[in-house]
CSV table of C-alpha atoms in Angstrom, one decimal:
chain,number,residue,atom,x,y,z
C,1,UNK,CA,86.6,2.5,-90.5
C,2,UNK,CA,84.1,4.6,-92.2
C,3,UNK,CA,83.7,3.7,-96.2
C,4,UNK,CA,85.0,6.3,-98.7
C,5,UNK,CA,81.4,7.7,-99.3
C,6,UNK,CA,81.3,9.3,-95.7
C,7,UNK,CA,84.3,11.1,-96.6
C,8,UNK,CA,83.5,12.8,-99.5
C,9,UNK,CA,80.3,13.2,-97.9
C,10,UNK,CA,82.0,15.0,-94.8
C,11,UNK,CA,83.7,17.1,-97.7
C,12,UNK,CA,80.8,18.6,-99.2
C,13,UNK,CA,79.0,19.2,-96.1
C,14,UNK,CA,82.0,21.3,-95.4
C,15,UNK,CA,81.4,23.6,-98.1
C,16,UNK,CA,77.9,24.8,-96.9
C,17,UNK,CA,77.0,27.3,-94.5
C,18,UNK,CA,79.3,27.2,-91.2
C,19,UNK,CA,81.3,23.8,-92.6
C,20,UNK,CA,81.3,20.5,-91.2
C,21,UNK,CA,85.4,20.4,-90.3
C,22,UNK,CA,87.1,17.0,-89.9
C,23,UNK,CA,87.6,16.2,-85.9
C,24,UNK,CA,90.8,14.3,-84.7
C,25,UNK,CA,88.2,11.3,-83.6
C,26,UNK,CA,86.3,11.1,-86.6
C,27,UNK,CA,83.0,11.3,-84.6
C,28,UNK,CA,81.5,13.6,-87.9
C,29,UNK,CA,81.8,10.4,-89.6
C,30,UNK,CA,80.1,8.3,-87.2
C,31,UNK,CA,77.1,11.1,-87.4
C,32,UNK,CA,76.8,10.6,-90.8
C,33,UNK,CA,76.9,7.4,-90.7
C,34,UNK,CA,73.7,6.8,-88.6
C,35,UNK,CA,72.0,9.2,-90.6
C,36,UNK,CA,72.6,8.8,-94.4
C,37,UNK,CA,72.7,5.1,-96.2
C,38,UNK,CA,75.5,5.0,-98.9
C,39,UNK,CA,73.4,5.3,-101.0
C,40,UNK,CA,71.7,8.4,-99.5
C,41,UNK,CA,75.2,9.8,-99.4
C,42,UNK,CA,76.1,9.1,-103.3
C,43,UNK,CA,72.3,11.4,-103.7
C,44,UNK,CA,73.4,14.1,-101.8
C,45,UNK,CA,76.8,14.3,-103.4
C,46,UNK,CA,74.9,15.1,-106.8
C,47,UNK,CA,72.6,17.5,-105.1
C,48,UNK,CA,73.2,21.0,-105.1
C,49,UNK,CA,72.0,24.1,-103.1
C,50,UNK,CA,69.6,25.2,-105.7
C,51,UNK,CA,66.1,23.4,-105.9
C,52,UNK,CA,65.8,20.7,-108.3
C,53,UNK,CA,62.2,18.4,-109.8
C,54,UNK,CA,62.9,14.9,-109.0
C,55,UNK,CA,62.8,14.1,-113.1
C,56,UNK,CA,65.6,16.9,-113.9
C,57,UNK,CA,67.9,15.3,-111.0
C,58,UNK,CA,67.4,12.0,-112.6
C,59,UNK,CA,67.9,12.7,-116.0
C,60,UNK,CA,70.8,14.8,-114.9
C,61,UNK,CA,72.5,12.5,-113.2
C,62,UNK,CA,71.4,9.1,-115.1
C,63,UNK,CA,68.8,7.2,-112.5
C,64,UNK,CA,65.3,6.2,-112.9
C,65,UNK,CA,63.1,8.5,-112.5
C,66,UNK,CA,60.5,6.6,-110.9
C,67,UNK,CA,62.9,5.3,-108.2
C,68,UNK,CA,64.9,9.1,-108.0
C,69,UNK,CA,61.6,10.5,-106.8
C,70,UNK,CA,61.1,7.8,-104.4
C,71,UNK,CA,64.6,8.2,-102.8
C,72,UNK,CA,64.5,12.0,-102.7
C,73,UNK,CA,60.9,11.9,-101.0
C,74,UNK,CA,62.4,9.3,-98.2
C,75,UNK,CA,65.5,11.3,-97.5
C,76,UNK,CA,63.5,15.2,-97.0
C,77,UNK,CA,60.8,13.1,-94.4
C,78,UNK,CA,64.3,11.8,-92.4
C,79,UNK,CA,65.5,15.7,-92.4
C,80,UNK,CA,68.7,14.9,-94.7
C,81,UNK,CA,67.4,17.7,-97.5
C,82,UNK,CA,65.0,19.8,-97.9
C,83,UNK,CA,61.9,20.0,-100.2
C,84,UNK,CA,59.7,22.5,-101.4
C,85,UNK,CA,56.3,22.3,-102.5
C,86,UNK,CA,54.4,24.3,-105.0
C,87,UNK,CA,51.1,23.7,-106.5
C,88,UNK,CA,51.8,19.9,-106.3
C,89,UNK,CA,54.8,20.0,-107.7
C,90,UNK,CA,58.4,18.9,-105.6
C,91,UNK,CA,61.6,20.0,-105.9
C,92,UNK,CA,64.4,19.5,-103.8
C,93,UNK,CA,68.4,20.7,-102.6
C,94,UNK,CA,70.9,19.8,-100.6
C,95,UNK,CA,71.4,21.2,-97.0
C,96,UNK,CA,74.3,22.0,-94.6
C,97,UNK,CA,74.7,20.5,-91.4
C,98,UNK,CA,73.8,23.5,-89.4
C,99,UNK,CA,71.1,25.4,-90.1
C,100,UNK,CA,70.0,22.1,-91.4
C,101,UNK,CA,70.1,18.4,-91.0
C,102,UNK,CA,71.0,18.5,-87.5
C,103,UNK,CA,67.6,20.7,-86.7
C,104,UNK,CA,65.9,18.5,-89.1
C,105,UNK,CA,66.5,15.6,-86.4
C,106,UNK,CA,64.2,17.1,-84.1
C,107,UNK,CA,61.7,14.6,-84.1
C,108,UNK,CA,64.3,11.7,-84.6
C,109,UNK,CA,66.6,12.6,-82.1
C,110,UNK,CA,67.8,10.1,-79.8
C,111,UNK,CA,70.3,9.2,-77.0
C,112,UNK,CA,73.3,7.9,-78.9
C,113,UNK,CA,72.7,11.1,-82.0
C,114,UNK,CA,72.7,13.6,-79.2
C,115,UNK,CA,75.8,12.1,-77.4
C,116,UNK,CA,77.5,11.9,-80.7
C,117,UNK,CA,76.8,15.6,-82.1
C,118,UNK,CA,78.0,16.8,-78.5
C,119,UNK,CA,81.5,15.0,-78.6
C,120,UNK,CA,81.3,16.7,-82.1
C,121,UNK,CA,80.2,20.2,-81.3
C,122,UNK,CA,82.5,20.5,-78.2
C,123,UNK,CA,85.7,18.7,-79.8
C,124,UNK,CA,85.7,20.9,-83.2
C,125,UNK,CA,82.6,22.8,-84.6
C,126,UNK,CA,81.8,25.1,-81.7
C,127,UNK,CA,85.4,26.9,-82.2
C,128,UNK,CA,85.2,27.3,-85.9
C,129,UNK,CA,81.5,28.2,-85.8
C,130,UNK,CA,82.1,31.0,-83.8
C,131,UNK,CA,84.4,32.5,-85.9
C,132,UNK,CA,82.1,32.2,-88.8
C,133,UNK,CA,79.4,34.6,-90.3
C,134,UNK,CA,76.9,33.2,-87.8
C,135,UNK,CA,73.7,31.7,-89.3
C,136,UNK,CA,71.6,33.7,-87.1
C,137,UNK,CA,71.1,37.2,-85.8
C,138,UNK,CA,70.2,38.6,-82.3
C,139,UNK,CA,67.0,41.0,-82.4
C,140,UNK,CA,66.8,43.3,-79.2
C,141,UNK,CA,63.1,42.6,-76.8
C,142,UNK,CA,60.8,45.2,-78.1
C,143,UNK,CA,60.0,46.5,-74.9
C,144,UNK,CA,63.8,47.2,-74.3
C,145,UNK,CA,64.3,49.9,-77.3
C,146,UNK,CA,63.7,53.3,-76.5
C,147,UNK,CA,60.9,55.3,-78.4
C,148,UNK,CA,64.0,57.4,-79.7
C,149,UNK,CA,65.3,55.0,-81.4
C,150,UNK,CA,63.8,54.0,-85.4
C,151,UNK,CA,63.4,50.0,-85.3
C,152,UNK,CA,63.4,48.7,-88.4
C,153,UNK,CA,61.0,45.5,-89.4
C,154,UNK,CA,63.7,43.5,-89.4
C,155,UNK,CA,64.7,44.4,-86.0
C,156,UNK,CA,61.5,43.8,-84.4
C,157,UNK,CA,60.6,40.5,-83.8
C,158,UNK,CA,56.6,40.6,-83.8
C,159,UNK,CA,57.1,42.9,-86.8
C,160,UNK,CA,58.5,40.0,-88.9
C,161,UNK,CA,55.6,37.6,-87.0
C,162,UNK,CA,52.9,40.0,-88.3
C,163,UNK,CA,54.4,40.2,-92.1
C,164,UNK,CA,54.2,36.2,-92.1
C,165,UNK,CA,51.1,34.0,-93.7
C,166,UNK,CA,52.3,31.0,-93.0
C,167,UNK,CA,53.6,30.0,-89.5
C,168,UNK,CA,54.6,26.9,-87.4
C,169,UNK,CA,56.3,26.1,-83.7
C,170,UNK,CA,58.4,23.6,-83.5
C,171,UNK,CA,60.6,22.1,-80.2
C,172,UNK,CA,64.1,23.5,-79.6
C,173,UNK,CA,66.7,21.2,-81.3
C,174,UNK,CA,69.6,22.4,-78.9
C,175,UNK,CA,67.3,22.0,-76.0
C,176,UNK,CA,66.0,18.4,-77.1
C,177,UNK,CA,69.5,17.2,-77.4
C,178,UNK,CA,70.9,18.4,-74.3
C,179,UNK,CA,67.9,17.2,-72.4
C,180,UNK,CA,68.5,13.9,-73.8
C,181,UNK,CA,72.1,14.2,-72.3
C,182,UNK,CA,70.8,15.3,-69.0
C,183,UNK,CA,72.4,18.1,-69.6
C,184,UNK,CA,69.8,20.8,-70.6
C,185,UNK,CA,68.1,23.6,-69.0
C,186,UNK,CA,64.2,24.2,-67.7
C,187,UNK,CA,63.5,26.8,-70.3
C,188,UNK,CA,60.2,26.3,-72.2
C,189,UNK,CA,61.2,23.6,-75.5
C,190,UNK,CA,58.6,24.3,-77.9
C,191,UNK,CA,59.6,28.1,-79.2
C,192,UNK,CA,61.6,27.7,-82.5
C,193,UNK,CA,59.0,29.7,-85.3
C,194,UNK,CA,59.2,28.1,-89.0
C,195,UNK,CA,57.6,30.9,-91.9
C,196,UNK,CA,56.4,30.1,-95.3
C,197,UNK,CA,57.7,27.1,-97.2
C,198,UNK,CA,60.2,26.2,-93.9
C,199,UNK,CA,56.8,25.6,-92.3
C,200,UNK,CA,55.6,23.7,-94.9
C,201,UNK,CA,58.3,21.4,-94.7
C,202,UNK,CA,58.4,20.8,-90.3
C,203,UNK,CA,54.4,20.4,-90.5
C,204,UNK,CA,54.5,17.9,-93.4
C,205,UNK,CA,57.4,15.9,-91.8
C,206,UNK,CA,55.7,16.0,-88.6
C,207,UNK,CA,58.8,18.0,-86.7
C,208,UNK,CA,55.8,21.3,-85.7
C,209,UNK,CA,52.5,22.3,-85.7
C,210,UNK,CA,50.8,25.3,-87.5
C,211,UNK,CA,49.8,28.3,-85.2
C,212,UNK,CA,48.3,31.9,-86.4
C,213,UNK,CA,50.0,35.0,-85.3
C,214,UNK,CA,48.2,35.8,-82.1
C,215,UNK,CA,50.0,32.6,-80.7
C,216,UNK,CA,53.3,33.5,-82.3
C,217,UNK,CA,53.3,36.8,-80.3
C,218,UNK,CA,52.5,34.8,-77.1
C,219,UNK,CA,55.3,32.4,-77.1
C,220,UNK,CA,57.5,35.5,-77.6
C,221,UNK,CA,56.1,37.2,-74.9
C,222,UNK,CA,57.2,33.9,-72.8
C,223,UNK,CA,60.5,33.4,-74.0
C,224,UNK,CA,61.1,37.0,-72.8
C,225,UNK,CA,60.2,36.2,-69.4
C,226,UNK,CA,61.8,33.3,-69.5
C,227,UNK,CA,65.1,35.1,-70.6
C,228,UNK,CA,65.9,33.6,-74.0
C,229,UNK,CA,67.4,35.6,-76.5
C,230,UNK,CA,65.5,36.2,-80.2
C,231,UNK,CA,67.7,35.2,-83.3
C,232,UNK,CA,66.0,35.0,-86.4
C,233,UNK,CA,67.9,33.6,-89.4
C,234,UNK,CA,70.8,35.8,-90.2
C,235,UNK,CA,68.8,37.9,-92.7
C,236,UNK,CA,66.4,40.4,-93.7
C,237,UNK,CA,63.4,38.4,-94.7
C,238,UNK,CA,64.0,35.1,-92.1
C,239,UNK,CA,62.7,31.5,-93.1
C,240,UNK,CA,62.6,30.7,-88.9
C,241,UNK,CA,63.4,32.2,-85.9
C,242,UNK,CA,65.1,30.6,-82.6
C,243,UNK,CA,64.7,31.2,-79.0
C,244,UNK,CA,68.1,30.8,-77.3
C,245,UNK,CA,69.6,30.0,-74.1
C,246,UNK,CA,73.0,29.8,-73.3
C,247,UNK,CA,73.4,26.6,-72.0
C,248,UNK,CA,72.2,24.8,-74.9
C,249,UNK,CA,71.9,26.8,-78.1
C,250,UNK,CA,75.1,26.0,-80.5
C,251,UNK,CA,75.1,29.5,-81.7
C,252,UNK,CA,75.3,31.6,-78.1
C,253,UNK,CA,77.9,28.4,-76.9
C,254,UNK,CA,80.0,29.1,-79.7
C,255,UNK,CA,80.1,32.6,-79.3
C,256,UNK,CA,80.9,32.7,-75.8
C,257,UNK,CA,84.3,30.8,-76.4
C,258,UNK,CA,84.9,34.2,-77.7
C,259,UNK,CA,86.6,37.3,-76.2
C,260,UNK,CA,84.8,39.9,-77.9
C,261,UNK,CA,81.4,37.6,-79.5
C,262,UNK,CA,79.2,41.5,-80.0
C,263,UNK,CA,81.6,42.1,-83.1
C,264,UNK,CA,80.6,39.2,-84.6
C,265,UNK,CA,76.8,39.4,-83.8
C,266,UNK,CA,74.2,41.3,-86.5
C,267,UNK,CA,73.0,43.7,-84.0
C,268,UNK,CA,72.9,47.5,-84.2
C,269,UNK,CA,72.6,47.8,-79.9
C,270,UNK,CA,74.3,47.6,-76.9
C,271,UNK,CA,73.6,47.8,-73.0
C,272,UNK,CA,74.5,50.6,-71.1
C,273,UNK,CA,74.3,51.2,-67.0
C,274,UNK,CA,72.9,54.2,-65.6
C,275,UNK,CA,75.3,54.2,-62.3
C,276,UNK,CA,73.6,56.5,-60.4
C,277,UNK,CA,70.4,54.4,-61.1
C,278,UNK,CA,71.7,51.0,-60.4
C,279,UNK,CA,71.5,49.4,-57.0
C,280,UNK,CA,73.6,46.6,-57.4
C,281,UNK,CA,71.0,43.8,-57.4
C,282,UNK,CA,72.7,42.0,-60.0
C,283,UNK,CA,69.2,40.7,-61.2
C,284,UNK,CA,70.7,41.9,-65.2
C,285,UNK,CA,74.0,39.3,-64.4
C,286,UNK,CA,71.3,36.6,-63.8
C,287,UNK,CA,70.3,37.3,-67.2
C,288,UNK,CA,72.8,37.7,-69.5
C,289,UNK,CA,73.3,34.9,-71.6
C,290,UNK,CA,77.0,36.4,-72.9
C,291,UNK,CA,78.7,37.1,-69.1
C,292,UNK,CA,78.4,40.9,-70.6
C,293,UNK,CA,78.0,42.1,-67.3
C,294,UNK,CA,79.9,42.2,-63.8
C,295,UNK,CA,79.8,44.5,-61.2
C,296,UNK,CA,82.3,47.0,-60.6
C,297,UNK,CA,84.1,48.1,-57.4
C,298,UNK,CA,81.2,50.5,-56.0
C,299,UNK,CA,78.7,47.4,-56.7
C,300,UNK,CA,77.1,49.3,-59.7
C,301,UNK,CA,76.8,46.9,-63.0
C,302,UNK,CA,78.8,47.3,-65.5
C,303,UNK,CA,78.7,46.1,-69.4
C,304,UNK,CA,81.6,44.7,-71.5
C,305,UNK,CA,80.5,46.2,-74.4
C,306,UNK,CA,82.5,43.7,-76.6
C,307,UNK,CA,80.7,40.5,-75.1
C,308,UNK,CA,77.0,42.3,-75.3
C,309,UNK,CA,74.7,41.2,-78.2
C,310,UNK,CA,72.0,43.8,-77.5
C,311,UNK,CA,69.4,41.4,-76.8
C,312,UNK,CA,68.0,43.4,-74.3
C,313,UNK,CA,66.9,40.8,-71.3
C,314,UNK,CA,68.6,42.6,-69.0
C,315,UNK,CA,66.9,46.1,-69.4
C,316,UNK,CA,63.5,44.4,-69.3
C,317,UNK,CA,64.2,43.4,-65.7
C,318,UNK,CA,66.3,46.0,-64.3
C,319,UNK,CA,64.4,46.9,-61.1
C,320,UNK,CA,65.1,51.0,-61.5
C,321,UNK,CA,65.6,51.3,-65.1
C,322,UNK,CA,69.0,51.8,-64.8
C,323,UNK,CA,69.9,50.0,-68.4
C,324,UNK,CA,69.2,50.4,-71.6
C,325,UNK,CA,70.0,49.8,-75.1
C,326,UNK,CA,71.6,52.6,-77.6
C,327,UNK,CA,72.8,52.4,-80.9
C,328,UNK,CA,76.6,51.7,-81.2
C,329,UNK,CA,78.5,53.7,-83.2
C,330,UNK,CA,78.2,53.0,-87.0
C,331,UNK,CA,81.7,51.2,-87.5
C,332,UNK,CA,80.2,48.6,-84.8
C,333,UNK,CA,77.3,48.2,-86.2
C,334,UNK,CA,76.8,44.8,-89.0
C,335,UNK,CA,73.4,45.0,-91.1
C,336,UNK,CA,71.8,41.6,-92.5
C,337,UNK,CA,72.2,39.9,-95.4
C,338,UNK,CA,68.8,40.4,-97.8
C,339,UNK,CA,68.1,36.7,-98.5
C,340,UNK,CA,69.2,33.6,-97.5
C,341,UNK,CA,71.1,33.0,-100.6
C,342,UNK,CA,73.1,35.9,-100.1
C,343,UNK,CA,74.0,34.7,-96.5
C,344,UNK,CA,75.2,31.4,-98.0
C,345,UNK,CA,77.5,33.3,-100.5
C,346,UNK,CA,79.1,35.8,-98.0
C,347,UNK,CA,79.9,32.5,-95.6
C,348,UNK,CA,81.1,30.7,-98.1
C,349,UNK,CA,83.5,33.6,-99.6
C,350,UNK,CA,85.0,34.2,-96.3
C,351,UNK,CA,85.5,30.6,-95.4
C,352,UNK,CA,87.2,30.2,-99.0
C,353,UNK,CA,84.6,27.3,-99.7
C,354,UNK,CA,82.1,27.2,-102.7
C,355,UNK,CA,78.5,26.5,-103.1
C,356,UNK,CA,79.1,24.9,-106.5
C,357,UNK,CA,78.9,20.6,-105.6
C,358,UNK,CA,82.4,19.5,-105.5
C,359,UNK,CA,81.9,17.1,-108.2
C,360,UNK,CA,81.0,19.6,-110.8
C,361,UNK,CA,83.8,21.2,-109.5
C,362,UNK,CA,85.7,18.2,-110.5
C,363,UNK,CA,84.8,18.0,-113.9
């Protein structure tokens, strides 16, 4: 039986970002349990979201400073917080599951942690995280817009590549763990893009490498042809950006469990068919990640506009140009949070959770 620690552990982790819900079989705990030491657990319980120097959290909280720094330098290299770095000086916070700790395993990721978060992800957080604000966003393939149509910056992926300093590649978390499942997929691994101080923190833990913008663009370009679906972090001014494929991305699983996932997706497009230009190939069903598209009785395509993301794959490759993307009408349409902050507020107002620790709650 897991100690008390885990617990309240499981309970705060819950408050942050899309949650960390209790499962009948209690695998969350057993998660937990191979990544955090009690006593990393009784840290991270007097953490909070907000950045913190490694002298203020001791004195805050009563520990030795020397030992505090020590601890909270250990726990950011095994991904179980983060840690930002500014003119020499560290400071830390807390971090949710997902986006989070579990994409911080990405270099520690073995068998047993990928079998466990699957039971997880399949027996409990897939449902509720696709009923959540989801922590990322889909942006359209540039070449799939229309001239027409005004893109803003944060609609266009190399648009937010170009506006970055600082960039690093990392492998695919989703796509590591399946594969250690034999389970995955044979798209390319090493496409997830960390910016600024997100980069900082991969390269320094070893989890990515540094790359300039010219390369950034490149592994976009192949993800395209590849057929994976751009989502940036769910907000104006993203700290990373994924490359997604259905089979193994948590977020894209989760939504296709359900019946209308485009209402819940931050995404201003949606695929339309040309009938009189559509052959019937079915090339666009091939690659759909969101089964948006079936073909109707006279063997022309046809898109369920309620499962389509408006990523655009399927207009990049349609043989005749028979799809494209177009705006859906305002009351359809969801526009990004500004900052990463605000995304953690809105998520935790709607899940009726709080980004206040629970123990200062408490007192």
């Amino acid at each position: 039986m897991a100690a008390e620690i885990y617990h309240k552990l499981r309970e705060q982790m819950d408050q942050y970002s899309t949650g960390f819900p209790a499962s009948k079989s209690g695998v969350e705990l057993k998660i937990l349990e191979k990544l955090y030491a009690e006593e990393d657990a009784e840290i991270y319980l007097d953490l909070s979201m907000l950045l913190e120097a490694p002298d203020a959290f001791a004195q805050r909280t009563g520990r030795s400073p020397g030992e505090t720094a020590e601890k909270l330098e250990d726990m950011a290299k095994r991904g179980l917080l983060f840690r930002h770095i500014k003119d020499g000086n560290k400071r830390y916070s807390a971090i949710p599951f997902v986006i989070g700790s579990y994409e911080f395993q990405v270099g520690r990721m073995d068998r047993e942690l990928a079998e466990l978060t699957n039971i997880y992800m399949e027996e409990v957080f897939l449902d509720g995280m696709g009923n959540n604000v989801s922590p990322l966003r889909t942006i359209p393939v540039g070449k799939s817009v229309d001239v027409v149509h005004k893109v803003a910056a944060y609609e266009d992926a190399k648009a937010i590549i170009n506006g970055k300093d600082k960039i690093a590649v990392a492998n695919c978390i989703c796509r590591t763990q399946q594969g250690l499942l034999d389970r995955g997929c044979d798209k390319p691994k090493e496409v997830c893009l960390l910016f600024g101080s997100h980069a900082d923190y991969y390269v320094e833990n070893k989890m990515a490498r540094f790359i300039d913008r010219k390369e950034a663009c490149e592994i976009l370009d192949k993800c395209e042809e590849a057929g994976l679906v751009n989502q940036p972090a769910n907000m104006v001014n993203p700290g990373g950006m994924c490359n997604c494929c259905g089979d193994c991305c948590g977020v894209l699983r989760a939504l296709n469990l359900l019946p209308n996932p485009g209402e819940m997706v931050y995404n201003r497009y949606w695929a339309t068919v040309d009938e009189e230009e559509c052959t019937g190939c079915e090339t666009c069903m091939d690659r759909c990640q969101m089964n948006a598209i079936d073909m109707g009785e006279d063997d022309t395509a046809m898109v369920n506009t309620a499962r389509c993301i408006g990523c655009g794959l399927c207009v990049t490759t349609c043989p005749t140009d028979a799809i494209h993307l177009e705006e859906k009408p305002k009351e359809f349409q969801l526009s990004p949070p500004a900052s990463g902050q605000e995304l953690m507020a809105i998520t935790a107002e709607k899940r009726g959770t709080s980004l206040v620790p629970l123990k200062l709650q408490q007192k």
